[in-house]
């Protein structure tokens, strides 16, 4: 399949708010309508789901409204004490690591916080289910997966989430899954069964993978640029500067499929034809020299303009952005305060990216935790 990759910041921002650009393949992508897209296609899950991610117009507004309360500023703030406790517990565990032993910070620190938060928010309490969800989400983001794995992952994710819905129907709780089920059963026109399951797929998968990458990339940037960490420690820059500059330089989602032209769109000397697919190249847009100068690829927490599109733009702006920022604002300073002599265990050239052109992070982030304080108890 062929798509337009839009990497210019200004143009991408414009298209993300253009009513002539849709995310609904069932209405606006001929390749889907004509049956050319099969479950074995590497990006099948990204276009086959029926939730607000692939909705357009009034359908999108309806579906987004049902989930938005879970990610409001007030709801997000109520999670702060729990996130602080999770962070402290993880740091206590890391502090017990034998002196000088290498720790994979992506696995042991970046991953646990976001996945625990999103699972608690949606009532995924069983540890086995959490592990299976994580495995399936990793596979969804793996754009190098074999066709058989793609199809199996799509089916597996729906099986796990359908089982979760069945459990919450029997035993409703104080969680967002139960709220969505109640909305579905109160008025079936507000949420179909497929939309219910696929909404869970969206918020649980996107709700933790992006934050994992944000933490991973921020820690890596500071470990490899100690001068930047020193600016934060001396008060010449803030942790918010670190977060926003990380989002700009290393967007957690590098490229996001797909959008579709509802009609012909004339722009910058080219024509995006009706039905053409569009790929939002967020990582490239964040490094656009036209906006950020010739050093746009350099991590600089003192940069005045840190504008980015890492969480999208317009009506599809990420609902979980405030939560991701809060998790990072808690986890990052806590890590570097607890381990002031934290050092990378391998050179940057020795790190490998995740197998994805969507997800932007490292497969592992080895570090040495020398200088850590004892557990807080």
XYZ file of C-alpha atoms in Angstrom:
377
model
C 0.000 0.000 0.000
C 1.164 3.548 -0.754
C 0.651 6.563 1.506
C 1.736 10.173 1.647
C 4.174 10.660 4.547
C 3.716 14.213 5.825
C 6.786 15.366 7.754
C 6.602 19.160 7.447
C 5.390 20.570 10.767
C 3.207 23.326 9.344
C 1.616 21.144 6.671
C 0.985 18.266 9.054
C -0.630 20.612 11.564
C -2.831 21.974 8.782
C -3.921 18.534 7.569
C -4.659 17.322 11.097
C -7.364 19.982 11.371
C -8.655 19.738 7.792
C -12.214 18.402 7.570
C -11.243 16.901 4.204
C -8.994 14.407 6.022
C -10.680 11.383 7.617
C -9.542 8.462 9.790
C -12.404 6.172 8.752
C -11.249 3.566 6.197
C -14.751 2.133 5.849
C -16.008 5.392 4.378
C -12.964 6.968 2.782
C -10.255 4.441 1.847
C -10.843 2.560 -1.418
C -8.278 -0.124 -0.515
C -10.380 -1.096 2.511
C -13.721 -0.689 0.774
C -12.559 -2.898 -2.111
C -11.400 -5.668 0.221
C -7.679 -5.284 -0.474
C -6.772 -5.079 3.243
C -6.633 -8.500 4.927
C -5.868 -9.537 8.536
C -2.323 -10.509 7.518
C -1.411 -6.943 6.494
C 1.171 -5.579 9.021
C -0.949 -2.544 9.899
C -4.301 -4.325 9.892
C -5.084 -3.664 13.566
C -4.373 0.028 13.096
C -7.149 0.429 10.522
C -9.546 -2.425 11.326
C -10.620 -1.307 14.795
C -13.898 0.559 15.269
C -13.251 3.199 17.908
C -12.499 6.910 18.089
C -9.063 6.280 16.525
C -10.712 5.336 13.210
C -13.828 7.470 13.500
C -14.772 10.610 11.574
C -17.154 13.478 12.247
C -20.081 12.836 14.575
C -19.009 9.226 15.210
C -15.685 10.472 16.531
C -17.326 13.037 18.797
C -19.716 10.394 20.193
C -16.960 7.898 20.978
C -14.470 10.416 22.337
C -17.030 11.887 24.727
C -17.601 8.481 26.345
C -13.921 8.129 27.262
C -12.915 11.735 27.875
C -14.097 11.823 31.507
C -11.487 9.208 32.450
C -8.732 11.540 31.256
C -10.030 14.904 32.446
C -7.686 17.154 34.420
C -9.536 16.334 37.643
C -9.518 12.580 37.019
C -5.848 12.654 36.094
C -4.898 14.533 39.241
C -6.619 11.965 41.450
C -4.111 9.410 40.143
C -1.090 11.387 41.380
C -0.750 9.741 44.828
C -0.975 6.270 43.309
C 1.665 7.076 40.672
C 3.963 8.515 43.344
C 3.583 5.324 45.382
C 4.263 3.112 42.348
C 7.362 5.153 41.570
C 8.671 4.941 45.120
C 8.104 1.172 45.212
C 9.949 0.668 41.926
C 12.862 2.803 43.107
C 13.051 0.788 46.330
C 13.286 -2.345 44.229
C 16.022 -0.862 42.068
C 17.938 0.320 45.156
C 18.187 -3.292 46.288
C 20.130 -4.166 43.129
C 23.701 -5.288 43.919
C 26.189 -2.436 43.502
C 27.394 -2.119 39.919
C 24.906 -4.599 38.448
C 23.406 -3.583 35.122
C 19.660 -2.866 35.128
C 17.406 -2.529 32.072
C 15.611 0.700 32.933
C 13.078 0.307 30.120
C 11.978 -3.043 31.479
C 12.320 -2.340 35.210
C 11.217 1.303 35.385
C 9.809 2.788 32.175
C 7.355 -0.047 31.558
C 5.788 -0.808 34.976
C 4.432 2.647 35.808
C 2.360 3.314 32.652
C 0.979 -0.195 32.322
C -0.002 -0.374 36.001
C -1.738 3.007 35.796
C -3.762 2.217 32.681
C -4.664 -1.288 33.887
C -5.888 0.054 37.222
C -7.865 2.764 35.466
C -9.675 0.166 33.356
C -9.977 -2.523 36.010
C -7.475 -5.045 34.655
C -6.538 -6.566 38.008
C -5.390 -10.060 37.062
C -1.600 -10.213 36.698
C -1.808 -12.882 33.997
C -4.140 -10.691 31.935
C -1.819 -7.715 32.343
C 1.143 -9.722 31.072
C -0.844 -11.035 28.113
C -2.036 -7.522 27.235
C 1.524 -6.275 27.316
C 2.667 -9.087 25.011
C -0.143 -8.356 22.568
C 0.445 -4.595 22.605
C 4.154 -5.140 21.893
C 3.100 -7.224 18.901
C 0.656 -4.576 17.649
C 3.456 -2.016 17.571
C 5.893 -4.462 15.954
C 5.617 -3.530 12.296
C 8.176 -6.231 11.421
C 5.832 -8.987 12.612
C 5.113 -11.892 10.281
C 1.625 -12.019 8.706
C 0.642 -14.978 10.902
C 1.570 -13.039 14.052
C -0.413 -9.986 12.911
C -3.588 -12.026 12.449
C -3.082 -13.942 15.698
C -2.460 -10.734 17.646
C -5.638 -9.099 16.361
C -7.673 -12.141 17.350
C -5.861 -12.575 20.658
C -6.392 -8.968 21.709
C -10.108 -9.189 21.025
C -10.355 -12.445 22.972
C -8.633 -10.984 26.038
C -10.689 -7.791 25.981
C -13.967 -9.603 25.340
C -13.181 -11.746 28.377
C -12.542 -8.562 30.385
C -15.906 -7.143 29.305
C -17.640 -10.399 30.283
C -15.953 -10.303 33.702
C -16.951 -6.689 34.319
C -20.535 -7.428 33.300
C -20.642 -10.089 36.006
C -18.626 -8.119 38.536
C -18.753 -4.367 37.762
C -16.307 -2.178 39.625
C -15.122 1.383 40.035
C -13.271 1.453 36.718
C -13.655 2.811 33.214
C -14.462 -0.567 31.653
C -17.549 -0.835 33.876
C -18.512 2.736 32.974
C -18.327 1.954 29.248
C -20.364 -1.221 29.712
C -23.019 0.749 31.577
C -23.163 3.288 28.752
C -23.501 0.472 26.227
C -26.336 -1.229 28.109
C -28.146 1.965 29.005
C -28.349 3.028 25.380
C -26.960 0.718 22.707
C -26.953 3.516 20.145
C -24.158 5.236 22.073
C -21.730 2.323 21.889
C -21.867 -0.928 19.940
C -20.281 -4.084 21.324
C -17.462 -3.856 18.752
C -16.852 -0.204 19.632
C -16.739 -1.107 23.325
C -14.043 -3.756 22.864
C -12.060 -1.698 20.357
C -12.173 1.363 22.612
C -10.566 -0.729 25.346
C -7.951 -1.883 22.832
C -7.122 1.717 21.970
C -6.866 3.206 25.447
C -5.050 0.266 27.029
C -2.483 -0.090 24.241
C -1.880 3.559 23.411
C -2.291 4.439 27.083
C 0.959 2.837 28.111
C 3.239 2.296 25.084
C 3.646 6.004 24.380
C 4.510 6.843 27.992
C 7.028 3.996 28.128
C 8.789 5.560 25.156
C 8.614 9.054 26.642
C 10.340 7.879 29.835
C 12.831 5.743 27.898
C 13.831 8.563 25.544
C 14.030 11.201 28.290
C 16.261 9.017 30.489
C 18.461 8.159 27.524
C 18.782 11.819 26.532
C 19.901 12.830 30.024
C 22.283 9.894 30.418
C 23.992 10.710 27.130
C 23.882 14.499 27.628
C 25.037 15.067 31.232
C 25.357 18.788 30.483
C 21.580 18.877 29.994
C 20.963 17.039 33.258
C 23.211 19.550 35.015
C 21.058 22.411 33.698
C 18.054 20.821 35.391
C 19.879 20.094 38.625
C 21.105 23.674 38.885
C 17.666 25.141 38.193
C 18.524 26.608 34.790
C 15.917 24.326 33.214
C 12.914 22.440 34.547
C 11.714 18.873 34.312
C 8.908 20.183 32.154
C 11.598 21.429 29.754
C 13.035 17.910 29.672
C 9.635 16.372 28.945
C 8.687 18.779 26.164
C 12.105 18.677 24.508
C 12.035 14.879 24.593
C 8.588 14.877 22.986
C 9.907 17.192 20.285
C 13.198 15.441 19.503
C 12.048 11.851 20.042
C 8.279 11.645 19.590
C 7.038 8.436 21.316
C 5.038 7.649 18.185
C 7.245 8.273 15.171
C 4.658 7.674 12.436
C 0.939 7.140 12.902
C -1.244 5.335 10.335
C -3.561 6.264 8.702
C -5.703 9.111 7.448
C -7.514 9.430 4.111
C -8.339 12.283 1.774
C -12.117 12.770 1.587
C -11.643 14.804 -1.581
C -8.730 16.094 -3.658
C -6.442 18.308 -1.552
C -4.091 20.746 -3.273
C -1.102 21.583 -1.104
C 2.521 22.748 -1.530
C 2.641 21.922 -5.206
C 1.176 18.398 -4.956
C -2.298 16.935 -5.060
C -3.380 14.404 -2.477
C -6.083 12.605 -4.399
C -9.435 11.584 -2.961
C -8.983 8.228 -1.211
C -5.202 8.535 -0.851
C -3.785 7.349 2.468
C -1.795 9.749 4.666
C 0.851 8.887 7.276
C 1.441 11.445 10.046
C 5.241 11.603 10.518
C 5.324 13.102 14.019
C 8.986 12.374 14.760
C 10.186 14.083 11.591
C 7.881 17.055 12.159
C 9.424 17.631 15.590
C 12.843 18.030 13.994
C 11.728 20.330 11.197
C 14.494 22.932 10.565
C 11.912 25.358 9.197
C 10.496 25.655 12.724
C 13.414 24.744 14.989
C 16.487 25.837 13.033
C 19.492 23.950 11.737
C 20.083 22.301 15.124
C 16.545 20.888 15.224
C 17.902 17.378 15.809
C 19.805 18.438 18.951
C 18.368 17.823 22.426
C 18.459 21.191 24.193
C 16.327 21.761 27.281
C 16.961 25.522 27.083
C 15.464 25.785 23.595
C 12.830 28.500 23.696
C 10.474 26.985 21.128
C 9.718 23.361 21.916
C 6.542 23.145 19.859
C 5.765 19.610 18.715
C 2.946 17.373 17.514
C 3.910 14.303 19.555
C 0.370 13.978 20.926
C -1.279 14.852 17.642
C -3.345 17.952 16.933
C -6.960 18.895 16.402
C -9.947 16.697 17.231
C -7.783 13.566 17.523
C -5.365 15.127 20.033
C -4.361 12.418 22.512
C -6.750 12.273 25.474
C -4.026 10.754 27.626
C -1.488 13.561 27.115
C -2.000 15.098 30.592
C -1.616 11.675 32.205
C 1.555 10.893 30.247
C 3.058 14.243 31.177
C 2.190 13.749 34.836
C 3.685 10.263 34.935
C 6.896 11.626 33.415
C 6.933 14.635 35.759
C 6.837 12.233 38.718
C 9.050 9.413 37.449
C 11.943 11.342 35.906
C 13.023 13.575 38.821
C 12.455 10.714 41.270
C 14.857 8.452 39.354
C 17.669 10.973 39.044
C 17.291 12.161 42.633
C 17.407 8.579 43.949
C 20.392 7.649 41.760
C 22.474 10.817 41.284
C 25.379 8.848 39.745
C 23.225 6.916 37.270
C 25.288 5.984 34.214
C 24.578 4.239 30.900
C 25.945 0.684 30.789
C 26.489 0.628 27.029
C 27.308 3.366 24.507
C 24.432 4.911 22.608
C 25.631 3.120 19.472
C 25.027 -0.190 21.254
C 21.287 0.429 21.749
C 18.782 -0.999 19.291
C 15.434 0.572 18.419
C 12.191 -1.319 18.863
C 11.111 -3.154 15.722
C 8.599 -0.573 14.622
C 8.278 2.494 12.459
C 5.351 3.507 14.696
C 6.698 3.121 18.226
C 9.896 5.099 18.904
C 11.968 3.700 21.742
C 14.758 1.283 22.616
C 14.505 -2.477 23.023
C 16.408 -2.083 26.268
C 18.050 0.719 28.245
C 20.923 -0.769 30.295
C 22.255 1.394 33.125
C 24.336 1.183 36.303
C 22.658 2.462 39.456
C 25.723 3.407 41.485
C 25.158 6.074 44.087
C 21.583 5.109 44.971
C 20.084 5.671 48.420
C 18.552 2.883 50.482
C 14.872 1.907 50.237
C 12.486 4.411 51.796
C 10.442 1.763 53.623
